[in-house]
């Protein structure tokens, strides 16, 4: 005889796995410490300042 399977159990397991994968992705994307965020912001500001410093001004505003 075949084993009886409960489709609701498999559906719920799949939903749990999808939620867990989404949570892991969010943790990787947003789960940073304050020091890491501040360091990234400082690096971005430094890159912006460097780019602005190399901007050419030919008598017109960009």
XYZ file of C-alpha atoms in Angstrom:
62
model
C 0.000 0.000 0.000
C 1.059 3.565 -0.621
C 1.883 5.922 2.184
C -0.755 8.611 2.752
C 0.687 12.113 2.524
C -0.736 15.234 4.033
C -0.554 17.946 1.367
C -1.243 20.698 3.902
C 1.917 19.744 5.774
C 4.012 20.036 2.611
C 2.372 23.331 1.682
C 3.097 24.768 5.118
C 6.686 23.491 5.063
C 7.234 25.166 1.700
C 5.763 28.453 2.966
C 8.012 28.326 6.056
C 11.092 27.710 3.907
C 10.208 30.656 1.635
C 9.697 32.983 4.606
C 12.976 31.823 6.134
C 14.809 32.458 2.843
C 13.297 35.942 2.643
C 14.281 36.674 6.224
C 17.844 35.523 5.567
C 18.039 37.784 2.510
C 16.789 40.759 4.555
C 19.266 39.994 7.329
C 22.106 39.999 4.811
C 20.872 43.193 3.198
C 19.891 45.248 6.247
C 21.554 43.481 9.163
C 24.546 45.761 9.621
C 25.930 47.397 12.704
C 25.895 51.161 13.179
C 29.661 51.279 12.630
C 29.318 49.470 9.304
C 26.543 51.820 8.147
C 28.535 54.900 9.159
C 31.649 53.573 7.425
C 29.726 52.952 4.196
C 28.161 56.407 4.366
C 31.596 57.985 4.898
C 33.001 56.069 1.929
C 30.105 57.177 -0.263
C 30.543 60.807 0.816
C 34.281 60.631 0.116
C 33.607 59.192 -3.355
C 31.050 61.967 -4.051
C 33.513 64.635 -2.911
C 36.277 63.144 -5.059
C 33.994 63.077 -8.089
C 32.878 66.677 -7.500
C 36.502 67.767 -7.113
C 37.288 66.405 -10.581
C 34.296 68.045 -12.236
C 35.139 70.446 -15.028
C 33.548 73.866 -15.036
C 33.502 75.457 -18.470
C 31.581 78.495 -17.297
C 28.268 76.655 -17.008
C 26.495 74.860 -14.205
C 25.745 71.204 -14.708
